[in-house]
Amino acid sequence: MTAGEDKALLQLYAHGEELLARARGGEITATAYLTPREARRLAAHLSYAREELFLFGGYEGAERCRMFFLPDYVREADASLRALLLEDTLRERVCPLQMEGSGFAELSHRDYMGALLNLGVERDTVGDICVLSPHRAVLFCDRLMSTFFTENLTRVARDAVRVTPAALPPDFDGGRRFQAVSDTVASPRADAVVAALCNLSRERARALFVEGRVELDYEPADKPDREIVAGTVVTVRGYGKFIVRSLSDKTKKGRYRLLSDRYA
């Protein structure tokens, strides 16, 4: 971790502690949108207050989420009352917007992100950008930013876009699509798994760890001998992102069956 990253992490911890203190004073508080790594680290740092916080990014499985801190009167309410107490807060802090192009050009996640940043906004003011088709995407932000984007986001790349509030179905999944990847590996070691996922030799896979191109559960990984378990998210810069679904059953030759999904 660089000095700059270490400083940013300490600032995040301090901000989380401040929000927790305010919640203990009776106010529902929330961070900006966090990366998966930031969310994991902040949750670990505040593990002593696990029952007082939760993550939400607009739908189940969202990558970029806000961490909410709850006062006692919210936490101790029954489920229906708690949902009612949180309804307005969530509606204001996590607001879905639809961005729809004219059909002139196919728009990618990179195109949408570039257009948002060109408006001068910070990345942590927006959550996931879910590309649902070549001409349509859903963005999550707070109510104030949703008004700003509705009024000011008119072009993405070479295409004109229309931004409107989105009404999402209860089963909205972010439009994620996966490609199944299966293989057998000699062991559950990280280098063996990375080699299989990326169709590389074990030697080349080990080199990727040395080069700092591998993340396990969004954390930098430099130990190729770490054991991988089901549920691990493996990110290999230049090769893609995968989630390990199963790594347990053995073949007759004693190799492990690896079942995973690659994020499309």
Tab-separated table of C-alpha atoms in Angstrom:
chain	number	residue	atom	x	y	z
A	1	MET	CA	0.000	0.000	0.000
A	2	THR	CA	1.378	3.420	-0.954
A	3	ALA	CA	1.542	6.358	1.441
A	4	GLY	CA	-1.340	7.994	-0.419
A	5	GLU	CA	-3.484	4.859	-0.173
A	6	ASP	CA	-2.669	4.500	3.509
A	7	LYS	CA	-3.709	8.108	4.157
A	8	ALA	CA	-6.970	7.651	2.230
A	9	LEU	CA	-7.735	4.501	4.222
A	10	LEU	CA	-7.168	6.278	7.535
A	11	GLN	CA	-9.458	9.096	6.378
A	12	LEU	CA	-12.114	6.539	5.464
A	13	TYR	CA	-11.864	4.930	8.901
A	14	ALA	CA	-12.112	8.321	10.618
A	15	HIS	CA	-15.146	9.268	8.527
A	16	GLY	CA	-16.820	5.949	9.312
A	17	GLU	CA	-16.253	6.455	13.023
A	18	GLU	CA	-17.725	9.955	12.780
A	19	LEU	CA	-20.836	8.669	10.993
A	20	LEU	CA	-21.222	5.912	13.576
A	21	ALA	CA	-21.028	8.449	16.401
A	22	ARG	CA	-23.699	10.590	14.761
A	23	ALA	CA	-25.926	7.537	14.329
A	24	ARG	CA	-25.502	6.721	18.006
A	25	GLY	CA	-26.737	10.254	18.600
A	26	GLY	CA	-29.984	9.522	16.756
A	27	GLU	CA	-29.272	10.358	13.085
A	28	ILE	CA	-29.358	7.936	10.138
A	29	THR	CA	-26.061	8.529	8.326
A	30	ALA	CA	-24.353	7.142	5.236
A	31	THR	CA	-21.005	7.209	3.459
A	32	ALA	CA	-20.495	8.113	-0.175
A	33	TYR	CA	-20.489	5.172	-2.607
A	34	LEU	CA	-17.696	2.772	-1.672
A	35	THR	CA	-15.688	0.426	-3.837
A	36	PRO	CA	-15.902	-3.242	-2.820
A	37	ARG	CA	-12.433	-2.972	-1.283
A	38	GLU	CA	-13.335	0.141	0.697
A	39	ALA	CA	-16.558	-1.460	1.914
A	40	ARG	CA	-14.777	-4.624	3.075
A	41	ARG	CA	-12.052	-2.696	4.871
A	42	LEU	CA	-14.404	-0.255	6.559
A	43	ALA	CA	-16.710	-3.072	7.664
A	44	ALA	CA	-13.713	-4.919	9.126
A	45	HIS	CA	-12.525	-1.778	10.900
A	46	LEU	CA	-15.995	-1.249	12.405
A	47	SER	CA	-16.606	-4.922	13.162
A	48	TYR	CA	-17.333	-4.006	16.785
A	49	ALA	CA	-20.442	-2.170	15.503
A	50	ARG	CA	-21.566	-4.768	12.973
A	51	GLU	CA	-25.210	-4.632	14.088
A	52	GLU	CA	-25.334	-0.867	13.615
A	53	LEU	CA	-24.529	-0.693	9.923
A	54	PHE	CA	-25.416	-2.201	6.560
A	55	LEU	CA	-24.448	-1.810	2.889
A	56	PHE	CA	-26.871	-0.928	0.112
A	57	GLY	CA	-26.282	0.006	-3.522
A	58	GLY	CA	-29.775	-0.121	-5.001
A	59	TYR	CA	-30.148	-3.850	-5.645
A	60	GLU	CA	-28.944	-7.163	-4.281
A	61	GLY	CA	-25.401	-7.839	-5.394
A	62	ALA	CA	-24.514	-4.223	-6.196
A	63	GLU	CA	-20.752	-3.662	-6.307
A	64	ARG	CA	-20.581	-0.018	-5.273
A	65	CYS	CA	-22.623	0.530	-2.123
A	66	ARG	CA	-23.163	3.119	0.546
A	67	MET	CA	-22.670	2.127	4.171
A	68	PHE	CA	-25.611	3.186	6.333
A	69	PHE	CA	-25.378	3.666	10.100
A	70	LEU	CA	-28.506	3.157	12.158
A	71	PRO	CA	-29.617	4.698	15.463
A	72	ASP	CA	-30.949	2.419	18.167
A	73	TYR	CA	-34.580	3.347	17.534
A	74	VAL	CA	-34.275	2.060	13.935
A	75	ARG	CA	-32.326	-1.094	14.763
A	76	GLU	CA	-34.656	-2.085	17.564
A	77	ALA	CA	-37.871	-1.566	15.566
A	78	ASP	CA	-39.700	-4.571	14.147
A	79	ALA	CA	-39.087	-5.386	10.478
A	80	SER	CA	-42.084	-3.518	9.044
A	81	LEU	CA	-41.482	-0.372	11.081
A	82	ARG	CA	-37.765	-0.480	10.351
A	83	ALA	CA	-38.468	-0.656	6.605
A	84	LEU	CA	-40.816	2.313	6.939
A	85	LEU	CA	-38.252	4.337	8.872
A	86	LEU	CA	-35.585	3.636	6.246
A	87	GLU	CA	-37.788	4.105	3.186
A	88	ASP	CA	-37.307	7.847	2.730
A	89	THR	CA	-33.589	7.694	3.537
A	90	LEU	CA	-32.893	4.982	0.983
A	91	ARG	CA	-35.013	6.734	-1.622
A	92	GLU	CA	-33.004	9.932	-1.158
A	93	ARG	CA	-29.546	8.349	-0.915
A	94	VAL	CA	-29.808	5.598	-3.560
A	95	CYS	CA	-31.789	6.794	-6.539
A	96	PRO	CA	-31.883	4.871	-9.864
A	97	LEU	CA	-31.736	6.781	-13.136
A	98	GLN	CA	-32.220	5.453	-16.646
A	99	MET	CA	-29.852	6.687	-19.363
A	100	GLU	CA	-31.208	5.936	-22.817
A	101	GLY	CA	-29.444	6.689	-26.094
A	102	SER	CA	-31.005	7.427	-29.444
A	103	GLY	CA	-29.710	4.202	-30.982
A	104	PHE	CA	-27.131	6.016	-33.093
A	105	ALA	CA	-24.180	4.354	-31.334
A	106	GLU	CA	-23.601	1.423	-29.020
A	107	LEU	CA	-22.630	2.728	-25.598
A	108	SER	CA	-20.338	0.956	-23.132
A	109	HIS	CA	-19.711	1.289	-19.410
A	110	ARG	CA	-16.571	3.278	-20.254
A	111	ASP	CA	-18.627	5.692	-22.377
A	112	TYR	CA	-21.123	6.352	-19.582
A	113	MET	CA	-18.374	6.740	-16.975
A	114	GLY	CA	-16.462	9.181	-19.148
A	115	ALA	CA	-19.558	11.312	-19.725
A	116	LEU	CA	-20.280	11.487	-15.986
A	117	LEU	CA	-16.720	12.439	-15.069
A	118	ASN	CA	-16.684	15.061	-17.827
A	119	LEU	CA	-19.465	16.812	-15.910
A	120	GLY	CA	-16.992	17.308	-13.055
A	121	VAL	CA	-18.480	14.836	-10.576
A	122	GLU	CA	-16.428	12.658	-8.252
A	123	ARG	CA	-16.551	8.893	-8.755
A	124	ASP	CA	-17.811	8.277	-5.215
A	125	THR	CA	-20.976	10.305	-5.862
A	126	VAL	CA	-22.335	7.582	-8.127
A	127	GLY	CA	-22.830	3.871	-7.603
A	128	ASP	CA	-23.048	1.092	-10.166
A	129	ILE	CA	-23.561	1.826	-13.838
A	130	CYS	CA	-25.569	-1.137	-15.125
A	131	VAL	CA	-25.439	-1.446	-18.907
A	132	LEU	CA	-28.631	-3.280	-19.860
A	133	SER	CA	-28.402	-2.996	-23.645
A	134	PRO	CA	-26.230	-1.224	-26.252
A	135	HIS	CA	-28.428	1.853	-25.855
A	136	ARG	CA	-29.640	1.779	-22.241
A	137	ALA	CA	-28.121	1.811	-18.770
A	138	VAL	CA	-29.147	2.412	-15.170
A	139	LEU	CA	-27.116	4.585	-12.814
A	140	PHE	CA	-27.405	4.920	-9.021
A	141	CYS	CA	-26.797	8.204	-7.200
A	142	ASP	CA	-28.474	10.368	-4.553
A	143	ARG	CA	-31.508	12.564	-5.185
A	144	LEU	CA	-29.523	15.796	-5.587
A	145	MET	CA	-27.189	14.281	-8.170
A	146	SER	CA	-30.126	12.681	-9.980
A	147	THR	CA	-31.565	16.156	-10.592
A	148	PHE	CA	-28.164	17.368	-11.795
A	149	PHE	CA	-27.764	14.460	-14.229
A	150	THR	CA	-31.331	14.761	-15.509
A	151	GLU	CA	-30.688	18.381	-16.389
A	152	ASN	CA	-27.071	18.206	-17.582
A	153	LEU	CA	-26.261	14.765	-18.956
A	154	THR	CA	-27.351	15.047	-22.578
A	155	ARG	CA	-24.575	13.247	-24.468
A	156	VAL	CA	-22.619	10.041	-23.960
A	157	ALA	CA	-19.766	9.531	-26.408
A	158	ARG	CA	-21.201	10.332	-29.859
A	159	ASP	CA	-24.833	9.830	-28.941
A	160	ALA	CA	-27.554	11.982	-27.427
A	161	VAL	CA	-29.068	10.513	-24.274
A	162	ARG	CA	-32.179	11.100	-22.236
A	163	VAL	CA	-31.945	10.719	-18.459
A	164	THR	CA	-35.084	9.925	-16.471
A	165	PRO	CA	-35.963	8.399	-13.076
A	166	ALA	CA	-36.025	4.596	-13.303
A	167	ALA	CA	-38.640	2.275	-11.841
A	168	LEU	CA	-36.825	-1.003	-11.252
A	169	PRO	CA	-38.482	-4.406	-10.791
A	170	PRO	CA	-37.983	-6.114	-7.412
A	171	ASP	CA	-35.761	-8.743	-9.020
A	172	PHE	CA	-33.445	-6.264	-10.753
A	173	ASP	CA	-29.975	-7.840	-10.920
A	174	GLY	CA	-27.938	-5.121	-12.572
A	175	GLY	CA	-28.069	-6.837	-15.933
A	176	ARG	CA	-25.012	-8.898	-15.084
A	177	ARG	CA	-24.149	-11.657	-17.506
A	178	PHE	CA	-21.713	-14.464	-16.843
A	179	GLN	CA	-19.775	-16.947	-18.923
A	180	ALA	CA	-19.287	-20.329	-17.286
A	181	VAL	CA	-15.684	-21.489	-16.889
A	182	SER	CA	-14.895	-25.022	-15.744
A	183	ASP	CA	-11.666	-26.979	-15.435
A	184	THR	CA	-9.771	-29.238	-13.074
A	185	VAL	CA	-6.812	-28.095	-10.991
A	186	ALA	CA	-4.132	-29.955	-9.077
A	187	SER	CA	-4.825	-27.996	-5.892
A	188	PRO	CA	-6.910	-25.066	-4.615
A	189	ARG	CA	-3.809	-22.837	-4.594
A	190	ALA	CA	-4.411	-19.397	-6.043
A	191	ASP	CA	-1.816	-19.765	-8.800
A	192	ALA	CA	-3.410	-23.034	-9.963
A	193	VAL	CA	-6.860	-21.435	-10.030
A	194	VAL	CA	-5.660	-18.305	-11.855
A	195	ALA	CA	-3.866	-20.477	-14.407
A	196	ALA	CA	-7.080	-22.406	-15.101
A	197	LEU	CA	-9.333	-19.338	-15.197
A	198	CYS	CA	-7.049	-17.436	-17.579
A	199	ASN	CA	-5.842	-20.448	-19.585
A	200	LEU	CA	-2.222	-19.877	-18.596
A	201	SER	CA	0.690	-21.968	-17.398
A	202	ARG	CA	1.289	-22.141	-13.644
A	203	GLU	CA	4.573	-20.283	-14.180
A	204	ARG	CA	2.858	-17.397	-15.970
A	205	ALA	CA	0.094	-17.323	-13.361
A	206	ARG	CA	2.674	-17.008	-10.565
A	207	ALA	CA	4.296	-14.129	-12.451
A	208	LEU	CA	0.977	-12.258	-12.446
A	209	PHE	CA	1.039	-12.267	-8.635
A	210	VAL	CA	4.557	-10.829	-8.639
A	211	GLU	CA	3.461	-8.162	-11.123
A	212	GLY	CA	0.616	-7.103	-8.824
A	213	ARG	CA	-2.096	-7.951	-11.345
A	214	VAL	CA	-4.161	-10.305	-9.153
A	215	GLU	CA	-6.806	-9.409	-6.577
A	216	LEU	CA	-8.663	-11.866	-4.376
A	217	ASP	CA	-11.932	-10.540	-2.965
A	218	TYR	CA	-10.857	-7.074	-4.168
A	219	GLU	CA	-7.633	-7.108	-2.148
A	220	PRO	CA	-4.167	-7.155	-3.772
A	221	ALA	CA	-2.788	-10.699	-3.726
A	222	ASP	CA	0.937	-11.421	-3.661
A	223	LYS	CA	0.855	-14.966	-2.281
A	224	PRO	CA	0.221	-17.544	-5.013
A	225	ASP	CA	-0.068	-20.315	-2.415
A	226	ARG	CA	-3.206	-18.877	-0.784
A	227	GLU	CA	-6.055	-21.404	-0.800
A	228	ILE	CA	-9.114	-20.444	-2.836
A	229	VAL	CA	-12.591	-21.342	-1.585
A	230	ALA	CA	-16.057	-21.134	-3.125
A	231	GLY	CA	-17.305	-17.563	-3.297
A	232	THR	CA	-13.893	-15.981	-3.850
A	233	VAL	CA	-13.881	-13.157	-6.393
A	234	VAL	CA	-10.737	-13.379	-8.529
A	235	THR	CA	-9.739	-10.320	-10.556
A	236	VAL	CA	-6.817	-10.582	-12.961
A	237	ARG	CA	-5.928	-7.335	-14.700
A	238	GLY	CA	-5.888	-7.909	-18.435
A	239	TYR	CA	-7.815	-11.199	-18.205
A	240	GLY	CA	-11.080	-10.448	-16.449
A	241	LYS	CA	-13.007	-10.955	-13.265
A	242	PHE	CA	-14.312	-14.290	-12.015
A	243	ILE	CA	-16.298	-15.675	-9.114
A	244	VAL	CA	-15.484	-19.193	-7.953
A	245	ARG	CA	-18.707	-21.165	-7.542
A	246	SER	CA	-17.287	-24.513	-6.478
A	247	LEU	CA	-13.870	-26.004	-5.793
A	248	SER	CA	-14.251	-29.188	-3.812
A	249	ASP	CA	-15.213	-32.378	-5.612
A	250	LYS	CA	-12.267	-34.446	-6.766
A	251	THR	CA	-11.890	-36.467	-9.939
A	252	LYS	CA	-10.694	-40.069	-9.957
A	253	LYS	CA	-7.202	-38.715	-10.627
A	254	GLY	CA	-7.327	-36.618	-7.471
A	255	ARG	CA	-7.740	-33.244	-9.186
A	256	TYR	CA	-10.187	-30.610	-7.955
A	257	ARG	CA	-13.196	-29.683	-10.073
A	258	LEU	CA	-13.270	-25.901	-10.576
A	259	LEU	CA	-16.594	-24.293	-11.475
A	260	SER	CA	-16.652	-20.525	-11.896
A	261	ASP	CA	-18.295	-17.659	-13.730
A	262	ARG	CA	-16.507	-14.967	-15.690
A	263	TYR	CA	-18.105	-11.544	-15.654
A	264	ALA	CA	-19.101	-10.787	-19.242
